[in-house]
CSV table of C-alpha atoms in Angstrom, one decimal:
chain,number,residue,atom,x,y,z
A,1446,UNK,CA,-4.5,-49.1,-46.6
A,1447,UNK,CA,-0.8,-48.4,-46.0
A,1448,UNK,CA,1.6,-51.3,-46.3
A,1449,UNK,CA,3.0,-52.4,-42.9
A,1450,UNK,CA,6.3,-54.2,-42.5
A,1451,UNK,CA,6.5,-58.0,-42.7
A,1452,UNK,CA,6.7,-59.3,-39.1
A,1453,UNK,CA,7.8,-62.9,-38.4
A,1454,UNK,CA,6.0,-65.1,-35.8
A,1455,UNK,CA,8.7,-64.5,-33.3
A,1456,UNK,CA,8.7,-60.8,-33.9
A,1457,UNK,CA,4.9,-60.8,-33.5
A,1458,UNK,CA,5.4,-62.3,-30.0
A,1459,UNK,CA,7.6,-59.3,-29.1
A,1460,UNK,CA,5.1,-56.9,-30.6
A,1461,UNK,CA,2.3,-58.4,-28.5
A,1462,UNK,CA,4.3,-57.5,-25.4
A,1463,UNK,CA,5.1,-54.0,-26.6
A,1464,UNK,CA,1.5,-53.4,-27.5
A,1465,UNK,CA,0.3,-54.5,-24.1
A,1466,UNK,CA,2.9,-52.8,-21.9
A,1467,UNK,CA,4.3,-49.8,-23.9
A,1468,UNK,CA,6.3,-47.8,-23.1
A,1469,UNK,CA,8.5,-50.8,-22.1
A,1470,UNK,CA,12.3,-51.3,-21.6
A,1471,UNK,CA,14.4,-54.0,-23.2
A,1472,UNK,CA,14.6,-55.6,-19.8
A,1473,UNK,CA,10.8,-55.5,-19.4
A,1474,UNK,CA,10.3,-57.2,-22.8
A,1475,UNK,CA,13.0,-59.8,-22.0
A,1476,UNK,CA,11.5,-60.5,-18.6
A,1477,UNK,CA,8.0,-61.1,-20.1
A,1478,UNK,CA,9.2,-63.2,-23.0
A,1479,UNK,CA,11.5,-65.5,-20.9
A,1480,UNK,CA,8.4,-66.4,-18.9
A,1481,UNK,CA,6.6,-67.7,-21.9
A,1482,UNK,CA,9.4,-68.8,-24.3
A,1483,UNK,CA,12.7,-70.6,-24.2
A,1484,UNK,CA,14.4,-67.7,-26.0
A,1485,UNK,CA,17.7,-66.3,-24.8
A,1486,UNK,CA,18.2,-62.7,-23.9
A,1487,UNK,CA,20.4,-62.3,-27.0
A,1488,UNK,CA,17.6,-63.7,-29.3
A,1489,UNK,CA,15.0,-61.3,-27.8
A,1490,UNK,CA,17.4,-58.3,-28.3
A,1491,UNK,CA,17.9,-59.3,-31.9
A,1492,UNK,CA,14.2,-59.5,-32.5
A,1493,UNK,CA,13.7,-56.1,-30.9
A,1494,UNK,CA,16.5,-54.6,-33.1
A,1495,UNK,CA,14.9,-56.1,-36.2
A,1496,UNK,CA,11.5,-54.6,-35.3
A,1497,UNK,CA,13.1,-51.2,-34.8
A,1498,UNK,CA,14.9,-51.4,-38.1
A,1499,UNK,CA,11.7,-52.4,-39.9
A,1500,UNK,CA,9.9,-49.4,-38.5
A,1501,UNK,CA,7.6,-51.3,-36.2
A,1502,UNK,CA,9.1,-50.0,-33.0
A,1503,UNK,CA,10.5,-46.6,-31.9
A,1504,UNK,CA,12.9,-46.3,-29.0
A,1505,UNK,CA,14.4,-43.7,-26.8
A,1506,UNK,CA,17.3,-43.9,-24.4
A,1507,UNK,CA,16.2,-43.0,-20.9
A,1508,UNK,CA,19.3,-42.9,-18.7
A,1509,UNK,CA,21.0,-46.2,-19.5
A,1510,UNK,CA,17.9,-48.0,-20.7
A,1511,UNK,CA,16.2,-48.2,-24.1
A,1512,UNK,CA,12.4,-47.8,-23.9
A,1513,UNK,CA,10.2,-49.0,-26.8
A,1514,UNK,CA,6.9,-47.9,-28.2
A,1515,UNK,CA,5.0,-49.4,-31.2
A,1516,UNK,CA,4.8,-47.4,-34.4
A,1517,UNK,CA,2.1,-49.7,-35.7
A,1518,UNK,CA,-1.3,-50.1,-34.0
A,1519,UNK,CA,-2.2,-53.7,-33.1
A,1520,UNK,CA,-5.6,-53.4,-34.7
A,1521,UNK,CA,-4.1,-52.0,-37.9
A,1522,UNK,CA,-1.5,-54.9,-38.1
A,1523,UNK,CA,-4.0,-57.6,-37.3
A,1524,UNK,CA,-6.5,-56.1,-39.8
A,1525,UNK,CA,-3.9,-56.1,-42.5
A,1526,UNK,CA,-3.0,-59.7,-41.8
A,1527,UNK,CA,-6.6,-60.8,-41.8
A,1528,UNK,CA,-7.1,-59.0,-45.1
A,1529,UNK,CA,-4.1,-60.7,-46.6
A,1530,UNK,CA,-5.2,-64.1,-45.4
A,1531,UNK,CA,-8.7,-63.5,-46.8
A,1532,UNK,CA,-7.2,-62.4,-50.1
A,1533,UNK,CA,-4.7,-65.2,-50.4
A,1534,UNK,CA,-6.9,-68.2,-49.4
A,1535,UNK,CA,-10.4,-67.0,-50.3
A,1536,UNK,CA,-9.8,-64.5,-53.2
A,1537,UNK,CA,-11.2,-61.8,-50.9
A,1538,UNK,CA,-14.5,-63.5,-50.5
A,1539,UNK,CA,-15.4,-63.4,-46.8
A,1540,UNK,CA,-18.6,-65.3,-47.5
A,1541,UNK,CA,-16.6,-68.2,-48.9
A,1542,UNK,CA,-14.3,-68.2,-45.8
A,1543,UNK,CA,-17.1,-68.2,-43.3
A,1544,UNK,CA,-19.0,-70.9,-45.3
A,1545,UNK,CA,-15.9,-73.0,-45.4
A,1546,UNK,CA,-15.5,-72.8,-41.6
A,1547,UNK,CA,-19.1,-73.7,-41.0
A,1548,UNK,CA,-19.2,-76.5,-43.5
A,1549,UNK,CA,-16.0,-78.1,-42.1
A,1550,UNK,CA,-17.2,-77.9,-38.4
A,1551,UNK,CA,-14.6,-75.3,-37.5
A,1552,UNK,CA,-17.2,-73.0,-36.0
A,1553,UNK,CA,-19.3,-74.1,-33.0
A,1554,UNK,CA,-22.9,-73.2,-32.6
A,1555,UNK,CA,-21.9,-70.6,-30.0
A,1556,UNK,CA,-19.5,-69.0,-32.4
A,1557,UNK,CA,-22.1,-68.9,-35.1
A,1558,UNK,CA,-24.5,-67.2,-32.7
A,1559,UNK,CA,-21.8,-64.7,-31.8
A,1560,UNK,CA,-21.4,-63.8,-35.5
A,1561,UNK,CA,-25.1,-63.2,-36.0
A,1562,UNK,CA,-25.1,-59.9,-34.0
A,1563,UNK,CA,-22.6,-58.0,-36.2
A,1564,UNK,CA,-24.1,-59.5,-39.3
A,1565,UNK,CA,-27.6,-58.3,-38.4
A,1566,UNK,CA,-26.2,-54.9,-37.4
A,1567,UNK,CA,-24.5,-54.7,-40.9
A,1568,UNK,CA,-27.7,-55.7,-42.5
A,1569,UNK,CA,-29.7,-53.0,-40.6
A,1570,UNK,CA,-27.1,-50.4,-41.6
A,1571,UNK,CA,-27.7,-51.2,-45.2
A,1572,UNK,CA,-24.2,-52.6,-46.0
A,1573,UNK,CA,-24.6,-54.6,-49.2
A,1574,UNK,CA,-21.0,-55.2,-50.0
A,1575,UNK,CA,-17.6,-55.7,-48.5
A,1576,UNK,CA,-14.1,-54.5,-49.5
């Protein structure tokens, strides 16, 4: 698994917009984020610049406008974050994590039922271990 850049919570909000609407201009990103945050235009532009510097976004100038596209796939980033969380808090043991959620009433009966299907599928496919 390749190492992806560290992205702050605020930068992640920008990435969610870019992932959903790419290719998207600076103004497009700003318009979407000012609807859901109290951030100024300057703050949003700073976050966009940071993401480009970190290698999370690419951009090209089209006329007088910068248009952004992600260099990181959303699923790849979220997968890495999930893996890091699992490693950090549960020593890589997904069984311990799920058990903890069940034992502490953090999963509803409906959520447990939803988990049964992929677990049964994995069992049928003969997966005996996890990464």
